[in-house]
Tab-separated table of C-alpha atoms and ligand atoms in Angstrom:
chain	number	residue	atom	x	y	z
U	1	UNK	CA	0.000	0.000	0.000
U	2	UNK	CA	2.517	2.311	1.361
U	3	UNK	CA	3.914	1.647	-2.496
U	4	UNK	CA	0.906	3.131	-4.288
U	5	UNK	CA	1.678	6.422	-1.967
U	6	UNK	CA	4.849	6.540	-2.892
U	7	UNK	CA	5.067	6.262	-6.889
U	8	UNK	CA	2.592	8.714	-6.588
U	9	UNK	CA	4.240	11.500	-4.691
U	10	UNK	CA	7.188	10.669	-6.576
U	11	UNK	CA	5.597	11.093	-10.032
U	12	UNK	CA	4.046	14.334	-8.602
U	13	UNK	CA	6.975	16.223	-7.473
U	14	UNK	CA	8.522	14.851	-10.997
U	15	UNK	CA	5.442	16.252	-13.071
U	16	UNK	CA	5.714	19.491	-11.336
U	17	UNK	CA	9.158	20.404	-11.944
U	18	UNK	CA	8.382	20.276	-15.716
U	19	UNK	CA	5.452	22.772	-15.018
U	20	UNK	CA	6.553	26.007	-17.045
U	21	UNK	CA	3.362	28.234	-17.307
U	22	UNK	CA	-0.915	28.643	-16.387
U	23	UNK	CA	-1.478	25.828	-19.156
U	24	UNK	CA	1.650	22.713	-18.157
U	25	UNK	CA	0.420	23.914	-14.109
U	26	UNK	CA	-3.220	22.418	-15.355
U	27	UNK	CA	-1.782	19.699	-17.132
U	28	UNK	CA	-0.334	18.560	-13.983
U	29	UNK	CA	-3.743	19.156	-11.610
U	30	UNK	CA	-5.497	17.283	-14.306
U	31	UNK	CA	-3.839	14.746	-14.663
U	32	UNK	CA	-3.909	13.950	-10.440
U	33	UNK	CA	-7.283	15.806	-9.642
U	34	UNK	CA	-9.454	15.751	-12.127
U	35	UNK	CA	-12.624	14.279	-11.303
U	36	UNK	CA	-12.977	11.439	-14.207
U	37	UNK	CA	-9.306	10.421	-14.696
U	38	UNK	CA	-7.130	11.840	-12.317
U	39	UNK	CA	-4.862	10.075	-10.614
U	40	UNK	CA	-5.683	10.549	-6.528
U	41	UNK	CA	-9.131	10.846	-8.012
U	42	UNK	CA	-8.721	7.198	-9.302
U	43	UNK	CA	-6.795	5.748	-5.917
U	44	UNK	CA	-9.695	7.414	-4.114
U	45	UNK	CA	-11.898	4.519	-5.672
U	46	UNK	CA	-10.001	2.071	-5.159
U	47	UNK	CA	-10.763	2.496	-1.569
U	48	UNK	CA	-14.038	0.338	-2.093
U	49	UNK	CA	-12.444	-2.660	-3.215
U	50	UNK	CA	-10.132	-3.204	-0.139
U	51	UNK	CA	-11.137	-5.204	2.763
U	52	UNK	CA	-12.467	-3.561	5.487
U	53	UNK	CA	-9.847	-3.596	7.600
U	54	UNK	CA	-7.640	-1.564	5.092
U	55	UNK	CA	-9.609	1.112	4.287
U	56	UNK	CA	-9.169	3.654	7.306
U	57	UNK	CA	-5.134	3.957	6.854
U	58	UNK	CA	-5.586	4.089	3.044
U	59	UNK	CA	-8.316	6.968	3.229
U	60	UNK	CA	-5.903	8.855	5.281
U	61	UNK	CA	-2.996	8.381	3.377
U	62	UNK	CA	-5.099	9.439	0.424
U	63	UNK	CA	-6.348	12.533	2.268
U	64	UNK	CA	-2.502	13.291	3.553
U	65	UNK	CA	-1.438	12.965	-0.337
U	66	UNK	CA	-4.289	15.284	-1.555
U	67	UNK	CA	-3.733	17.822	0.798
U	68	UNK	CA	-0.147	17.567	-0.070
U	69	UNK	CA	-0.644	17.541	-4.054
U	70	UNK	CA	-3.353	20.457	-3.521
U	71	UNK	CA	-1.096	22.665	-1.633
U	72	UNK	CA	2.082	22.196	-3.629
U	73	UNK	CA	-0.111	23.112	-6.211
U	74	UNK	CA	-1.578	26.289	-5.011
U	75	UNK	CA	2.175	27.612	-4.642
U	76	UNK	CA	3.003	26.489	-8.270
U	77	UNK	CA	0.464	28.423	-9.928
U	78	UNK	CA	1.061	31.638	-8.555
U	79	UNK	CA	4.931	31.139	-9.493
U	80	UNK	CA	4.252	30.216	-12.941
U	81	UNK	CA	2.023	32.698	-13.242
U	82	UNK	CA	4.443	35.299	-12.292
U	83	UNK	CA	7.221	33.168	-14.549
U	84	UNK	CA	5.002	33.860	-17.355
U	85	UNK	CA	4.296	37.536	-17.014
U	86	UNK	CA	8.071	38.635	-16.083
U	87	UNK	CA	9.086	36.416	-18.998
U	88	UNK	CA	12.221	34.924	-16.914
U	89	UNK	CA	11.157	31.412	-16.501
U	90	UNK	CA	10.589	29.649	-13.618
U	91	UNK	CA	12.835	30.227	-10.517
U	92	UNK	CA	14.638	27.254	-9.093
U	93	UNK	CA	12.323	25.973	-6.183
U	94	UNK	CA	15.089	25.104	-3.418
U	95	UNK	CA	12.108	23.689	-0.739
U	96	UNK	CA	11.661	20.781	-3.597
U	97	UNK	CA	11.716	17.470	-1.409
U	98	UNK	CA	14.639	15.299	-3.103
U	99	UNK	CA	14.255	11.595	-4.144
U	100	UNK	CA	14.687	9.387	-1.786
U	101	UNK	CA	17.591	6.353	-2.823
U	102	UNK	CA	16.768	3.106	-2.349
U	103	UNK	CA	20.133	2.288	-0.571
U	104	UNK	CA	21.289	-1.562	-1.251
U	105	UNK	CA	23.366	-3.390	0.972
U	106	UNK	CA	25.652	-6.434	1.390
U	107	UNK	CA	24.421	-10.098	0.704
U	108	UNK	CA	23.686	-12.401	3.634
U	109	UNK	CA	26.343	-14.882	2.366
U	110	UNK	CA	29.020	-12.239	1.736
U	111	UNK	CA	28.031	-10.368	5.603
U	112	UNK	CA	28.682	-13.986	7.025
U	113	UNK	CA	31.939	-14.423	4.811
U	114	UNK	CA	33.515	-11.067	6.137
U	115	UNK	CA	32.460	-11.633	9.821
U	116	UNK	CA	34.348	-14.894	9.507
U	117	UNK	CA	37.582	-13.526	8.216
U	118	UNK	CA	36.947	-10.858	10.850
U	119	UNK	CA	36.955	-13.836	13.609
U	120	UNK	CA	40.531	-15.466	11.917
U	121	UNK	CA	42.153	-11.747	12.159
U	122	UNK	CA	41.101	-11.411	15.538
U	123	UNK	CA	43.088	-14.742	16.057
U	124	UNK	CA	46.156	-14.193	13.961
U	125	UNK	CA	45.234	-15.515	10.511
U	126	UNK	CA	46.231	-14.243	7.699
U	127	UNK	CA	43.576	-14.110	4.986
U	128	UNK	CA	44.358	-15.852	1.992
U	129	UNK	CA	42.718	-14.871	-1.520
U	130	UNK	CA	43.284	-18.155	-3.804
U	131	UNK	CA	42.085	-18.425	-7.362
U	132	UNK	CA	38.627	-20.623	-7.936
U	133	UNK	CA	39.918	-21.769	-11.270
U	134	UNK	CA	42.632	-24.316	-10.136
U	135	UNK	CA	44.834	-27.018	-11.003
U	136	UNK	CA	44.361	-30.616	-10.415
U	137	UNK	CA	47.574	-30.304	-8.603
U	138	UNK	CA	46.352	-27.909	-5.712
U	139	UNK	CA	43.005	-29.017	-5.301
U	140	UNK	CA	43.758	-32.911	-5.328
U	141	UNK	CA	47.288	-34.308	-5.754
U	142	UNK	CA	48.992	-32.009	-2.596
U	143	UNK	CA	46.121	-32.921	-0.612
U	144	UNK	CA	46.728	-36.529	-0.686
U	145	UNK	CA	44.684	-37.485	-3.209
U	146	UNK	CA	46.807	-38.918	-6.360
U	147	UNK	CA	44.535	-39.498	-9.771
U	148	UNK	CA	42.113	-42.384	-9.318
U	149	UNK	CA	41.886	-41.661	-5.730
U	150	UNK	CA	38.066	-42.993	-4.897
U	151	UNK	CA	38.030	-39.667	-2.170
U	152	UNK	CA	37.690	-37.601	-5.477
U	153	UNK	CA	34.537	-39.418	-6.619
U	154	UNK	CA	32.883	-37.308	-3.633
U	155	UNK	CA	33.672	-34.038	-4.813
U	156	UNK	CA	32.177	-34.319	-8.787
U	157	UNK	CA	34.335	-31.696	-10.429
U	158	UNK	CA	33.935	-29.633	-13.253
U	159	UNK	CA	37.071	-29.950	-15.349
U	160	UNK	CA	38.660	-27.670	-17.880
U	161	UNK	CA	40.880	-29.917	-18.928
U	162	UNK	CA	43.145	-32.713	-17.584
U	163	UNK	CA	44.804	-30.600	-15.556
U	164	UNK	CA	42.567	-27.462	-14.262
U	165	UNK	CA	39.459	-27.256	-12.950
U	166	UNK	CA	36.987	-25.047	-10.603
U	167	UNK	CA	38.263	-25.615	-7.056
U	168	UNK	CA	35.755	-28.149	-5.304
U	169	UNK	CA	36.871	-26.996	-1.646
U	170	UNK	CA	38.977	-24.292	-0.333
U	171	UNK	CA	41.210	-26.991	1.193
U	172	UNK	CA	44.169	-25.796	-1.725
U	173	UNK	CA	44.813	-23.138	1.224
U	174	UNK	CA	46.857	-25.781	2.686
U	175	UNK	CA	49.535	-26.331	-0.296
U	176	UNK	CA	49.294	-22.671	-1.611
U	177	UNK	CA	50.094	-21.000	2.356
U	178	UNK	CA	52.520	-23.842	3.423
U	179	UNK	CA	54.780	-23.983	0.000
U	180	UNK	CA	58.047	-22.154	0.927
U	181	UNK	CA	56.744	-20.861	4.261
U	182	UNK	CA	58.313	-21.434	7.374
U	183	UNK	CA	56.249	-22.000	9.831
U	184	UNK	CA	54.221	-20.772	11.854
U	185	UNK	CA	51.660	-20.488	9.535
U	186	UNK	CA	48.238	-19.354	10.104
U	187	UNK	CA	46.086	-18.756	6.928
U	188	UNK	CA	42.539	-19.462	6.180
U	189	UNK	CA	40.561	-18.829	2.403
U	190	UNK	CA	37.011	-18.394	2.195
U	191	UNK	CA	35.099	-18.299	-1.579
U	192	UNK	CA	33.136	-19.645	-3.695
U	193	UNK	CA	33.739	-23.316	-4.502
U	194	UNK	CA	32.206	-25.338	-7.511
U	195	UNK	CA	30.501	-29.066	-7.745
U	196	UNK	CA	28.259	-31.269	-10.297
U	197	UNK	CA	25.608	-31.602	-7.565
U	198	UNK	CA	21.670	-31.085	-8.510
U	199	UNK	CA	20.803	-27.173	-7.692
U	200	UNK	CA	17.749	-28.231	-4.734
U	201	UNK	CA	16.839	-27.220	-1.557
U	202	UNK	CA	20.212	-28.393	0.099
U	203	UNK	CA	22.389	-28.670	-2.762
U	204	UNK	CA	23.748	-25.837	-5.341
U	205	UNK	CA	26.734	-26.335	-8.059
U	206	UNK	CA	28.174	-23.259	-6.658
U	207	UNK	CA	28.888	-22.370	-2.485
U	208	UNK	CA	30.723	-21.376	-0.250
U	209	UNK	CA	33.423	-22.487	2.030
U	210	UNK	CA	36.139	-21.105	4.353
U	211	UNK	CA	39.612	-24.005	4.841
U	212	UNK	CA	41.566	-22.867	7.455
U	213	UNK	CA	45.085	-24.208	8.301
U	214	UNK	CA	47.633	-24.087	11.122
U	215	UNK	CA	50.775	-25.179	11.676
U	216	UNK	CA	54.205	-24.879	13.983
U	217	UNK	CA	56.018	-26.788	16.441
U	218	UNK	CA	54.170	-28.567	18.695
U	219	UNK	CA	50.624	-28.124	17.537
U	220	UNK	CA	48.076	-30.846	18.874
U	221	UNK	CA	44.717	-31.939	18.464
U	222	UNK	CA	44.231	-30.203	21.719
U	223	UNK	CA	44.849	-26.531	19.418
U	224	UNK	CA	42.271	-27.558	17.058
U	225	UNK	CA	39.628	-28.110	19.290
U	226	UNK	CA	40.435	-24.635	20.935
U	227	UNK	CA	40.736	-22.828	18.106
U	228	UNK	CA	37.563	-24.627	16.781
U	229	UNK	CA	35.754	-24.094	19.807
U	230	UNK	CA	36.168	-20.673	20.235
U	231	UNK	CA	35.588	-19.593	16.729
U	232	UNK	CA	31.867	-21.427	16.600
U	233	UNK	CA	31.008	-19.624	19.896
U	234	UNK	CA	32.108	-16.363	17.763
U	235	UNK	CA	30.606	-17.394	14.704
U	236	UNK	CA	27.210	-18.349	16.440
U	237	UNK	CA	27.321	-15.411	19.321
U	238	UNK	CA	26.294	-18.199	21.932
U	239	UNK	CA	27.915	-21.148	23.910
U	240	UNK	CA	28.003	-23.585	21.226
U	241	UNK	CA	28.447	-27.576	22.320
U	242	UNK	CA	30.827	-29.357	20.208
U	243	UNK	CA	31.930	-33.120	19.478
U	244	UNK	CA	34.634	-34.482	17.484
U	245	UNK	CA	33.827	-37.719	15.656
U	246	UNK	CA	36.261	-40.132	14.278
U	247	UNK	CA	36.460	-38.815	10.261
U	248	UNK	CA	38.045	-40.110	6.943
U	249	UNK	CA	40.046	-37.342	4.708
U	250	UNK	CA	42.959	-38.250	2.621
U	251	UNK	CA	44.870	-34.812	3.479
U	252	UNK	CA	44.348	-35.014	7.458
U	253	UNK	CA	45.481	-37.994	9.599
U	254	UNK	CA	43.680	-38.505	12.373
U	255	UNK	CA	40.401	-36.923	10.600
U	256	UNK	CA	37.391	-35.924	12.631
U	257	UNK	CA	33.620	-35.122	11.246
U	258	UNK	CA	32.713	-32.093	13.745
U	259	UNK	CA	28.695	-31.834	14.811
U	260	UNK	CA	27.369	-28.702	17.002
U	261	UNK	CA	25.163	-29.469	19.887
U	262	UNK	CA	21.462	-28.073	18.258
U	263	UNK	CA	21.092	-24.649	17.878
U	264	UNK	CA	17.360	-24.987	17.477
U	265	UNK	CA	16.345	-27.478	20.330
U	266	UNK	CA	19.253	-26.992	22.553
U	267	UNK	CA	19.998	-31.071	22.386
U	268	UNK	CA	16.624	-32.115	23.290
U	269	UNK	CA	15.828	-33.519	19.684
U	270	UNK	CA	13.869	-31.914	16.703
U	271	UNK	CA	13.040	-32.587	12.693
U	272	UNK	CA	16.664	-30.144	12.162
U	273	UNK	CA	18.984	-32.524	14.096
U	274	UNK	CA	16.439	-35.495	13.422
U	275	UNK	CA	16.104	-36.103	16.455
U	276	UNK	CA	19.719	-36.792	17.873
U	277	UNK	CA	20.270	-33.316	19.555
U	278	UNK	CA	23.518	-32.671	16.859
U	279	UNK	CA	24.106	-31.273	13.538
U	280	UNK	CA	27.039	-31.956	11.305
U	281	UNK	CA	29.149	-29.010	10.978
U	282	UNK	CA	32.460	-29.297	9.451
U	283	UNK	CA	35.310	-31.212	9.031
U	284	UNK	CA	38.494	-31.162	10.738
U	285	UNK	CA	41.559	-32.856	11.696
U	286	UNK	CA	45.514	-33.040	12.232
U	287	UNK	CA	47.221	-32.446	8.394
U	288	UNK	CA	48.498	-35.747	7.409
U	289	UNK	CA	52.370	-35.513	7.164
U	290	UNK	CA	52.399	-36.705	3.373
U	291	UNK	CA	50.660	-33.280	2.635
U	292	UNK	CA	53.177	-31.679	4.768
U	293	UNK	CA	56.149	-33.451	3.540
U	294	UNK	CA	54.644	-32.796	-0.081
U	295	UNK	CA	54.454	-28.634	0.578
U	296	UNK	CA	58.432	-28.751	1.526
U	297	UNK	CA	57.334	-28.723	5.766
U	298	UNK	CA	59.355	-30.853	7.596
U	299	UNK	CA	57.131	-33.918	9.483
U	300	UNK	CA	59.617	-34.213	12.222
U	301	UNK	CA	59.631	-30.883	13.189
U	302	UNK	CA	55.675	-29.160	12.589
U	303	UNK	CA	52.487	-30.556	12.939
U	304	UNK	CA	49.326	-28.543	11.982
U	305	UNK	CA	45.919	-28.951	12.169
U	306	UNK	CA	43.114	-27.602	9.373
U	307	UNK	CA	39.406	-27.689	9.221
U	308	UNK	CA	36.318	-26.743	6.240
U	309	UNK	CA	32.893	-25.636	6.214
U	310	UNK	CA	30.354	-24.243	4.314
U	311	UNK	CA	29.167	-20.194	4.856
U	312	UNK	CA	26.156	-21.510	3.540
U	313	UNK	CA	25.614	-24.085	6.031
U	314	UNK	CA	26.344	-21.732	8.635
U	315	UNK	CA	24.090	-19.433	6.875
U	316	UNK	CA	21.643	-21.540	7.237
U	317	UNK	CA	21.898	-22.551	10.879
U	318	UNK	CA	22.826	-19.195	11.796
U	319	UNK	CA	19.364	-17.456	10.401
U	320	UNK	CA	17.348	-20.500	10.212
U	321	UNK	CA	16.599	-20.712	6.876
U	322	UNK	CA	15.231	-23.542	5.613
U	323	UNK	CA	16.171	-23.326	1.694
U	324	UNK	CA	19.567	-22.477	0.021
U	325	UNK	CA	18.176	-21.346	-3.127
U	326	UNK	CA	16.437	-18.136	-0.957
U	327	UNK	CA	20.289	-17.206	-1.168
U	328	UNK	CA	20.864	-17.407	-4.993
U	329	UNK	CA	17.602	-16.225	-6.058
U	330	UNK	CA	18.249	-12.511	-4.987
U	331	UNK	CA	14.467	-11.723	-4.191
U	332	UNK	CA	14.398	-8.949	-2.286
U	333	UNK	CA	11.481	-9.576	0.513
U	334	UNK	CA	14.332	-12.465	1.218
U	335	UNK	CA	17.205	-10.420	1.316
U	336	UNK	CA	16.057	-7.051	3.123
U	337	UNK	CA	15.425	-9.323	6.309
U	338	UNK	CA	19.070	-9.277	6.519
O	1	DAH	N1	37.566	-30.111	2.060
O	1	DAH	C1	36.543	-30.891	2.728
O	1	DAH	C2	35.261	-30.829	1.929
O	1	DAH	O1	35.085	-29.905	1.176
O	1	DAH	C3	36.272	-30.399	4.111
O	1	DAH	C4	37.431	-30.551	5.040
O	1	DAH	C5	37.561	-31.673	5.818
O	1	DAH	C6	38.405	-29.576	5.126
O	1	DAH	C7	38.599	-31.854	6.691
O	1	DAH	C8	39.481	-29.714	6.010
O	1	DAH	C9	39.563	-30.871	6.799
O	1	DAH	O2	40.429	-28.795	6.129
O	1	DAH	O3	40.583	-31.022	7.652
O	1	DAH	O4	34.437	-31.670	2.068
């Protein structure tokens, strides 16, 4: 409703800054007060055909506009009158309300993305920006996973060629920080990453993830869970329960699936968690010394520890949404909740 109001006094105050003279002033009254035709005239009527309920805050808006529109007018046609007779034109009306700007604002995903990499500064990591079209060798082969690897059939790729593709994880933050660095190294990489899965309610060919990785002398399992723990307290702005479960990924050794104690239910059990009280999060674990050996870190001296997840998931938890594709499809009603 509030709309129809709007467009209205917008196209007004438009209309009357083309008024010149007596005969474009009645143009303009015509074409919003005339009685067959004019444009309040016409909204007036409309006030029959809403429900009840509407009507009383629509007839008042109405009246509010027409007193508006009736006034503005009153002014205009003595200065265009006086315009025409002093043959000067007519003289620049400073009290003119402006056009309000509709005033856009960041997406939900890319709010969530920056508040994590916020997080990782706080901590000490340095933010990593890594390219999404990759080579096999970054994305797979460093990471402990050699061609024909069955861990690959998980993460359908789209290929360029035989060599490069469109990253299917952020995990290549691991090869691309560690290469010729000498530890400690602290880096994470969020961004968009790319799959062959079906674009449903779950599922989209295109998401996002943030990989981060760790590693110096001495660092334990112990340092992940920390890290870990305090980051999904940040990332969720509550106490968050968390529990490590044993977890199989080629490029950490031991690997651990991560699940948050229910964010909806609290752990009592509900259709999110499906009843169990937890909901699978990320995945974590300690880097597996091949990918460290592979990167130029020396095994004997550094251990390290990395862990993924998807912003969307996150996303998801975080504002309780209930379909991904309210994040791709840019609708507005969706997005200005944010
Ligand atoms: N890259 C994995 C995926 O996309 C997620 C992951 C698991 C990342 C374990 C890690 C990790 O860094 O340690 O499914």
């Amino acid at each position: 409703m509030s709309d129809t109001f709007e467009e209205l006094r917008q196209g007004f105050e438009r209309d009357c800054a083309a008024i010149t003279d007596a005969e474009s002033w009645k143009a303009v009254r015509d074409k919003y007060l005339a009685r067959e035709g004019g444009a309040i005239t016409a909204a007036m009527k409309r006030l029959r055909t809403l429900p009840k309920e509407e009507r009383p805050l629509f007839g008042q808006k109405m009246n509010e506009l027409r007193t508006l529109v009736e006034g503005r007018l009153e002014g205009l046609l003595q200065t265009a009158k006086a315009a025409e007779a002093s043959g000067r034109g007519m003289p620049l009306d400073v009290t003119r309300p402006g056009f309000p700007l509709a005033s856009g604002s960041a997406h939900p995903i890319k709010r969530l993305q920056a508040e994590i990499e916020q997080i990782f500064v706080g901590m000490g990591f340095q933010i990593r920006n890594l390219p999404e079209i990759e080579t096999d060798y970054y994305n797979f082969e460093a990471l402990n996973m050699p061609r024909n690897h069955p861990a690959r059939d998980a993460q359908d790729t789209f290929y360029f060629d035989d060599t490069v593709l469109l990253r299917t994880h952020c995990s290549s933050v691991q090869p691309h920080s560690l290469e010729g660095a000498t530890p400690p190294v602290r880096a994470i990489s969020t961004g968009k990453v790319y799959r062959r899965d079906p674009f449903d309610a779950t599922h989209s060919p295109m998401f996002y993830q943030v990989d981060v990785v760790a590693v110096e002398k001495g660092l334990t399992m112990g340092d992940l869970k920390g890290t870990l723990g305090v980051f999904l307290q940040r990332v969720f702005g509550r106490e968050v329960k968390m529990r490590l479960r044993p977890g199989f990924f080629p490029f950490v050794e031991p690997g651990a699936e991560v699940d948050i104690g229910c964010i909806f239910c609290g752990g009592k059990g509900c259709p999110t968690c499906k009843g169990s009280g937890w909901i699978e999060i990320l995945g974590a674990g300690m880097i597996h010394p091949k990918v460290l050996r592979m990167s130029g870190v020396d095994d004997g001296v550094y251990s390290g520890f990395a862990w993924g997840m998807g912003i969307d998931r996150v996303a998801i938890l975080k504002y309780g949404v209930d379909d991904i594709r309210l994040f791709f499809e840019n609708d507005l009603r969706f997005l200005q909740q944010f």
